[in-house]
Amino acid sequence: MSAPQWRTSSGVPIGAPDSPAFANEREMGEKKGTSLSNVLSSTNAKLATLSFQPRNSVPAKQGEVTPTLSKKLAEAPVFVPRGNTTPRATSPTKAYEEFQLASKFDTYDTGSEHGAHGYKAPGFNSSNGAEGMITTVRHPLKYHLYAPPTPHVSNFHPSHLASMTFFMDPMMHESLLRKQDALCTTQPEQIGEHLPEILHLYHHLVPLEPGANPPSSALMDPRFFSKGIKHGLTGASGDPSRIFGHRTSIYKATCVLDGKSYVLRRIENFRPANETSIQTVERWRKIRHPSIVAVREAFTSLAFGDHSVVFVYDYHPLATTLYMEHMTVKPLQPDPRTGQLQPASMHVPERVLWSYLCQLSSLLRVIHAAGLAARSIEPSKVLRTSQNRIRLSGCAIFDVLSYQPNSPAESLPEYQQEDLVMLGKLILCTACNNSAAAHTVDASMDLIRKRYSTELADILTKLIDTHKLDTNERFSADSLVVALAPHLSDELGSVLNHTDLQEASMMRELENGRLVRLLCKLNIVQDRPEYEGNSQYTEHGDQYVLKLFRDMVFHPVDEHGRPVVDLSHILLHLNKLDAGIDERIMLTSRDELSCLVISYAEIRGIVESLYSAIVRHN
Ligand SMILES: Nc1ncnc2c1ncn2[C@@H]1O[C@H](COP(=O)(O)OP(=O)(O)OP(=O)(O)O)[C@@H](O)[C@H]1O
């Protein structure tokens, strides 16, 4: 038998007969008006309504309550396709599996009591064979229809899972948006601050710390942007840096070569004694580690009207510092449950301290192995770029500032040992929430012993009091990493968990991308200006089908005609359309006088054919 031509009323083929969308029909035998497309091809008359037999001869059961069915719709005739009374051949096991799958995922299943629209059609009776056939056919969900969370990230609390089902975690979403905003922020009109328009390869300089004007709020972590606080900086604006001893300024800028944002740290009024000192930065450029703010380059400049040295680092939007996070009093925070403002807790959990120690000690291991010393392990120079994620900034500056062409080889081990002492002091200050805690080590250690484990206190004592120990007893970066092995293993576990979560988030966003493409197509083919006022297109044929589908998906109303906004309803139908499954749905006109039964596969065929027709003519 020759295959029938599948065309819509507008004459556009809606899908090759051998396309997957029609595979199911072929399995079922002859196509005797079983699909809307078949009906449409036979006549140009008003859509499917002419090709379907009304079945309102079967009265609704007395007293049957249909919660979302309006009176008008209850009176509307129900149409079922002719000849579609043979159940799909399927093995009992398969049917059971399908049922399991469908009942697990498909909350809007057409076989559910209320059908595709959430109401039960008159005459519907799941036990009355052919009559209930349209609404009782259950379709297996195809693997690409949904992307449920992968099992290893499914063990979260139900309240977490609910919000994670469709989209990226809202907190992560907000944080990423803020970071994007910070990346795009450029300099507003500033009074009294004259920055060069272009500095070496960088343009659009934006100060990251208050100068003549406060930095833009988009560049600050919102927790620290509050009236009356000095944004968590260690010194007053204009004072020499406490760490580097020179006045410094810090800017975000865009590179002309790659368009990316970088941080420029300018050492004001400083002229390197030796031109070759700048070249020491080359050795830092080679250090690649997740816990360092990568050093890109350094150059001298007269663009600010003085002799300045500028160091270029990677920009981490909305980075805070350990000083800001743990050593300054933060503004009142809203309680996530009650929304009431309350003081933020300053206590740093021990797990976080071990994490900081692990991150920085593994960085020191790499830096020391490269024959360098960090020398900038200070609360204001350790950036916190996301939850408990820290990176050391300000590297390479001391190598230029205190460059000595013939520096004795023994000064490097000293500096490296000093790095470990500074690391111990950093953790001590963080645990005590006080940047001056390192000046009163004994009192601070007493506090640590009260609040934290003996193991942590012992390691900190060994790091800070290193000069009291014999050389062979002292920690080196390598031996410190060995001593931290159990905590590094914990750290590895949480990093792997975090990676799994990120991957799950990415998968959800992948799903969103798929639906965005489908929505684009739907919007391209619907309500085209060329069809405006032409009822042949808008009230009949393909466009009419899409119009009804759109109403069903986006404009559902309750029994009182009030709009119902249900995102999962929209996502469910769009996913089914995208997958082009054979499941049928009933579409109803707004006046509720006509309805038609059509499969997602057929609607998808219509969208595809209309879309390719437009693209062809383009
Ligand atoms: N690489 C970076 N990416 C993003 N923001 C950064 C980066 N480096 C520094 N910052 C931001 O710039 C702010 C100012 O840094 P800076 O090192 O000048 O701090 P400070 O407290 O003023 O230190 P100092 O006493 O040395 O001047 C920091 O609070 C931090 O939020």
Tab-separated table of C-alpha atoms in Angstrom, residues 102-103 106-121 124 126 132-141 146 552 572-573 576 581-587 597-600:
chain	number	residue	atom	x	y	z
A	102	ALA	CA	4.272	7.614	33.870
A	103	SER	CA	2.903	7.694	37.379
A	106	ASP	CA	3.831	12.571	34.739
A	107	THR	CA	1.682	14.601	37.045
A	108	TYR	CA	-0.376	15.894	34.112
A	109	ASP	CA	-0.835	12.537	32.471
A	110	THR	CA	-3.844	12.297	30.174
A	111	GLY	CA	-4.768	9.105	31.895
A	112	SER	CA	-5.128	10.823	35.189
A	113	GLU	CA	-8.562	11.427	36.503
A	114	HIS	CA	-8.718	14.997	35.316
A	115	GLY	CA	-7.126	14.520	31.930
A	116	ALA	CA	-4.773	16.773	30.077
A	117	HIS	CA	-6.522	19.975	31.030
A	118	GLY	CA	-7.063	19.074	34.588
A	119	TYR	CA	-10.728	18.237	34.000
A	120	LYS	CA	-12.563	15.092	33.302
A	121	ALA	CA	-14.388	14.938	29.977
A	124	PHE	CA	-15.145	9.638	30.606
A	126	SER	CA	-11.589	4.670	32.651
A	132	GLY	CA	-12.100	6.002	27.858
A	133	MET	CA	-9.456	5.063	25.319
A	134	ILE	CA	-8.406	8.572	24.343
A	135	THR	CA	-7.734	9.651	27.847
A	136	THR	CA	-6.543	6.382	29.323
A	137	VAL	CA	-3.702	5.618	26.917
A	138	ARG	CA	-0.521	5.967	28.901
A	139	HIS	CA	2.637	6.725	27.061
A	140	PRO	CA	6.041	5.794	28.314
A	141	LEU	CA	8.134	8.802	29.022
A	146	TYR	CA	12.819	14.862	31.396
A	552	MET	CA	-3.732	25.378	26.722
A	572	LEU	CA	5.622	19.650	31.175
A	573	HIS	CA	3.755	20.426	27.950
A	576	LYS	CA	6.402	16.757	25.667
A	581	ILE	CA	5.728	12.052	21.804
A	582	ASP	CA	2.632	10.272	20.528
A	583	GLU	CA	0.526	11.109	23.547
A	584	ARG	CA	-2.673	12.887	22.589
A	585	ILE	CA	-4.146	15.951	24.202
A	586	MET	CA	-7.432	17.693	23.847
A	587	LEU	CA	-7.294	21.325	22.793
A	597	VAL	CA	-7.615	15.741	19.884
A	598	ILE	CA	-4.077	15.788	18.619
A	599	SER	CA	-0.739	14.301	19.565
A	600	TYR	CA	2.334	16.247	20.594
